[in-house]
PDB file of C-alpha atoms in Angstrom:
ATOM      1  CA  UNK O   1      75.741 -96.488  22.754  1.00 54.00           C
ATOM      2  CA  UNK O   2      77.573 -98.992  24.925  1.00 78.00           C
ATOM      3  CA  UNK O   3      77.217 -98.638  28.706  1.00 88.00           C
ATOM      4  CA  UNK O   4      78.886-100.454  31.593  1.00 89.00           C
ATOM      5  CA  UNK O   5      79.418-100.095  35.316  1.00 92.00           C
ATOM      6  CA  UNK O   6      82.153-101.148  37.705  1.00 90.00           C
ATOM      7  CA  UNK O   7      83.219-100.579  41.282  1.00 92.00           C
ATOM      8  CA  UNK O   8      86.715 -99.317  42.032  1.00 91.00           C
ATOM      9  CA  UNK O   9      88.597 -99.715  45.329  1.00 92.00           C
ATOM     10  CA  UNK O  10      87.228 -97.640  48.177  1.00 91.00           C
ATOM     11  CA  UNK O  11      83.662 -98.163  46.961  1.00 90.00           C
ATOM     12  CA  UNK O  12      83.791 -95.654  44.098  1.00 93.00           C
ATOM     13  CA  UNK O  13      81.114 -96.585  41.565  1.00 93.00           C
ATOM     14  CA  UNK O  14      81.950 -95.780  37.955  1.00 90.00           C
ATOM     15  CA  UNK O  15      79.354 -95.838  35.163  1.00 92.00           C
ATOM     16  CA  UNK O  16      80.459 -95.291  31.568  1.00 92.00           C
ATOM     17  CA  UNK O  17      78.353 -94.519  28.522  1.00 89.00           C
ATOM     18  CA  UNK O  18      80.233 -94.407  25.243  1.00 81.00           C
ATOM     19  CA  UNK O  19      79.258 -92.225  22.345  1.00 80.00           C
ATOM     20  CA  UNK O  20      81.134 -89.510  20.506  1.00 89.00           C
ATOM     21  CA  UNK O  21      81.341 -87.913  23.957  1.00 91.00           C
ATOM     22  CA  UNK O  22      81.904 -90.555  26.642  1.00 94.00           C
ATOM     23  CA  UNK O  23      80.225 -89.891  29.980  1.00 95.00           C
ATOM     24  CA  UNK O  24      81.950 -91.257  33.085  1.00 96.00           C
ATOM     25  CA  UNK O  25      79.637 -90.850  36.088  1.00 96.00           C
ATOM     26  CA  UNK O  26      81.189 -91.295  39.522  1.00 97.00           C
ATOM     27  CA  UNK O  27      79.513 -91.955  42.853  1.00 96.00           C
ATOM     28  CA  UNK O  28      81.331 -92.129  46.169  1.00 95.00           C
ATOM     29  CA  UNK O  29      84.711 -90.826  47.246  1.00 95.00           C
ATOM     30  CA  UNK O  30      87.779 -90.212  45.096  1.00 96.00           C
ATOM     31  CA  UNK O  31      90.797 -90.882  47.262  1.00 95.00           C
ATOM     32  CA  UNK O  32      94.142 -92.671  47.429  1.00 94.00           C
ATOM     33  CA  UNK O  33      92.405 -96.058  47.250  1.00 94.00           C
ATOM     34  CA  UNK O  34      91.060 -95.454  43.742  1.00 96.00           C
ATOM     35  CA  UNK O  35      92.507 -92.361  42.036  1.00 94.00           C
ATOM     36  CA  UNK O  36      95.194 -94.208  40.064  1.00 93.00           C
ATOM     37  CA  UNK O  37      92.757 -96.822  38.781  1.00 94.00           C
ATOM     38  CA  UNK O  38      90.254 -94.081  37.937  1.00 95.00           C
ATOM     39  CA  UNK O  39      92.877 -92.353  35.799  1.00 94.00           C
ATOM     40  CA  UNK O  40      93.662 -95.607  33.960  1.00 94.00           C
ATOM     41  CA  UNK O  41      89.991 -96.380  33.264  1.00 94.00           C
ATOM     42  CA  UNK O  42      89.151 -92.890  31.986  1.00 95.00           C
ATOM     43  CA  UNK O  43      92.269 -92.842  29.789  1.00 94.00           C
ATOM     44  CA  UNK O  44      91.215 -96.180  28.254  1.00 93.00           C
ATOM     45  CA  UNK O  45      87.683 -94.912  27.650  1.00 93.00           C
ATOM     46  CA  UNK O  46      89.046 -91.844  25.859  1.00 93.00           C
ATOM     47  CA  UNK O  47      91.271 -94.051  23.684  1.00 92.00           C
ATOM     48  CA  UNK O  48      88.315 -96.066  22.350  1.00 90.00           C
ATOM     49  CA  UNK O  49      87.635 -95.573  18.640  1.00 89.00           C
ATOM     50  CA  UNK O  50      84.931 -92.996  18.012  1.00 89.00           C
ATOM     51  CA  UNK O  51      85.308 -91.179  21.340  1.00 91.00           C
ATOM     52  CA  UNK O  52      85.783 -87.475  20.657  1.00 91.00           C
ATOM     53  CA  UNK O  53      85.652 -86.140  24.218  1.00 92.00           C
ATOM     54  CA  UNK O  54      85.039 -87.123  27.823  1.00 96.00           C
ATOM     55  CA  UNK O  55      82.641 -85.768  30.416  1.00 96.00           C
ATOM     56  CA  UNK O  56      83.339 -86.774  34.023  1.00 97.00           C
ATOM     57  CA  UNK O  57      80.176 -86.414  36.083  1.00 97.00           C
ATOM     58  CA  UNK O  58      81.170 -85.605  39.666  1.00 97.00           C
ATOM     59  CA  UNK O  59      77.636 -84.888  40.927  1.00 95.00           C
ATOM     60  CA  UNK O  60      77.653 -88.159  42.891  1.00 95.00           C
ATOM     61  CA  UNK O  61      81.063 -87.543  44.489  1.00 95.00           C
ATOM     62  CA  UNK O  62      80.947 -86.679  48.168  1.00 92.00           C
ATOM     63  CA  UNK O  63      84.693 -86.332  48.755  1.00 93.00           C
ATOM     64  CA  UNK O  64      87.614 -85.456  46.498  1.00 94.00           C
ATOM     65  CA  UNK O  65      91.061 -85.969  48.033  1.00 94.00           C
ATOM     66  CA  UNK O  66      94.126 -84.061  46.863  1.00 94.00           C
ATOM     67  CA  UNK O  67      95.228 -87.117  44.859  1.00 94.00           C
ATOM     68  CA  UNK O  68      91.835 -87.003  43.101  1.00 94.00           C
ATOM     69  CA  UNK O  69      92.464 -83.408  42.075  1.00 95.00           C
ATOM     70  CA  UNK O  70      95.894 -84.467  40.792  1.00 95.00           C
ATOM     71  CA  UNK O  71      94.237 -87.358  38.911  1.00 95.00           C
ATOM     72  CA  UNK O  72      91.729 -85.033  37.216  1.00 96.00           C
ATOM     73  CA  UNK O  73      94.498 -82.576  36.340  1.00 95.00           C
ATOM     74  CA  UNK O  74      96.579 -85.359  34.818  1.00 94.00           C
ATOM     75  CA  UNK O  75      93.581 -86.617  32.873  1.00 95.00           C
ATOM     76  CA  UNK O  76      92.862 -83.151  31.521  1.00 95.00           C
ATOM     77  CA  UNK O  77      96.422 -82.788  30.256  1.00 94.00           C
ATOM     78  CA  UNK O  78      96.661 -86.339  28.863  1.00 93.00           C
ATOM     79  CA  UNK O  79      93.309 -86.140  27.077  1.00 94.00           C
ATOM     80  CA  UNK O  80      94.054 -82.680  25.670  1.00 94.00           C
ATOM     81  CA  UNK O  81      97.352 -83.969  24.270  1.00 94.00           C
ATOM     82  CA  UNK O  82      95.357 -86.670  22.470  1.00 91.00           C
ATOM     83  CA  UNK O  83      92.833 -84.176  21.115  1.00 92.00           C
ATOM     84  CA  UNK O  84      90.058 -85.170  23.537  1.00 92.00           C
ATOM     85  CA  UNK O  85      88.490 -82.349  25.549  1.00 93.00           C
ATOM     86  CA  UNK O  86      87.557 -83.067  29.166  1.00 95.00           C
ATOM     87  CA  UNK O  87      84.558 -81.491  30.872  1.00 96.00           C
ATOM     88  CA  UNK O  88      83.696 -81.868  34.541  1.00 96.00           C
ATOM     89  CA  UNK O  89      80.094 -81.812  35.727  1.00 96.00           C
ATOM     90  CA  UNK O  90      79.898 -80.393  39.242  1.00 96.00           C
ATOM     91  CA  UNK O  91      76.531 -79.587  40.781  1.00 92.00           C
ATOM     92  CA  UNK O  92      76.031 -75.843  41.348  1.00 89.00           C
ATOM     93  CA  UNK O  93      75.382 -76.519  45.058  1.00 90.00           C
ATOM     94  CA  UNK O  94      78.623 -78.518  45.523  1.00 87.00           C
ATOM     95  CA  UNK O  95      80.365 -75.477  46.974  1.00 84.00           C
ATOM     96  CA  UNK O  96      83.657 -76.871  48.284  1.00 88.00           C
ATOM     97  CA  UNK O  97      84.193 -79.219  45.340  1.00 91.00           C
ATOM     98  CA  UNK O  98      83.427 -76.450  42.860  1.00 90.00           C
ATOM     99  CA  UNK O  99      85.736 -73.990  44.679  1.00 90.00           C
ATOM    100  CA  UNK O 100      88.667 -76.431  44.759  1.00 91.00           C
ATOM    101  CA  UNK O 101      88.379 -77.293  41.067  1.00 92.00           C
ATOM    102  CA  UNK O 102      87.888 -73.646  40.082  1.00 88.00           C
ATOM    103  CA  UNK O 103      91.301 -72.854  41.609  1.00 89.00           C
ATOM    104  CA  UNK O 104      93.002 -74.963  38.955  1.00 88.00           C
ATOM    105  CA  UNK O 105      93.370 -73.344  35.548  1.00 85.00           C
ATOM    106  CA  UNK O 106      92.117 -75.204  32.530  1.00 88.00           C
ATOM    107  CA  UNK O 107      89.147 -77.167  33.829  1.00 93.00           C
ATOM    108  CA  UNK O 108      85.946 -76.837  31.822  1.00 94.00           C
ATOM    109  CA  UNK O 109      83.362 -77.048  34.632  1.00 94.00           C
ATOM    110  CA  UNK O 110      79.630 -77.185  33.912  1.00 94.00           C
ATOM    111  CA  UNK O 111      76.635 -77.646  36.203  1.00 93.00           C
ATOM    112  CA  UNK O 112      74.815 -80.511  34.472  1.00 92.00           C
ATOM    113  CA  UNK O 113      75.067 -83.157  31.788  1.00 91.00           C
ATOM    114  CA  UNK O 114      72.634 -81.110  29.689  1.00 90.00           C
ATOM    115  CA  UNK O 115      74.972 -78.120  29.915  1.00 90.00           C
ATOM    116  CA  UNK O 116      77.836 -80.402  28.818  1.00 88.00           C
ATOM    117  CA  UNK O 117      75.768 -81.514  25.840  1.00 79.00           C
ATOM    118  CA  UNK O 118      75.877 -85.096  27.071  1.00 66.00           C
ATOM    119  CA  UNK O 119      72.361 -85.833  28.298  1.00 61.00           C
ATOM    120  CA  UNK O 120      71.956 -89.534  28.908  1.00 50.00           C
TER     121      UNK O 120
END
């Protein structure tokens, strides 16, 4: 399983582990400074040969701007069109983040990587 890490604008740290289900763990804030680049990176990860689905781990995200919600929605639709399911990991105690994402139909939200079946 290949793993790598990079920092996106605005200080968002992105860690990727590739396997049949790629795990993209985020730490920091998702905002206008990085949401477009985040979408590009996750789309590229999903396009890698052998990747069957993507789990985006938001447990390290402290702030999700409206453009970040739009980014995740776009990713969900783009990945689904390519046959790649998208799951979001949101900690059960991340009340506001969980509430915002729950308002949008179609997100598969789980509370942990274990629940997503993607334990690292």
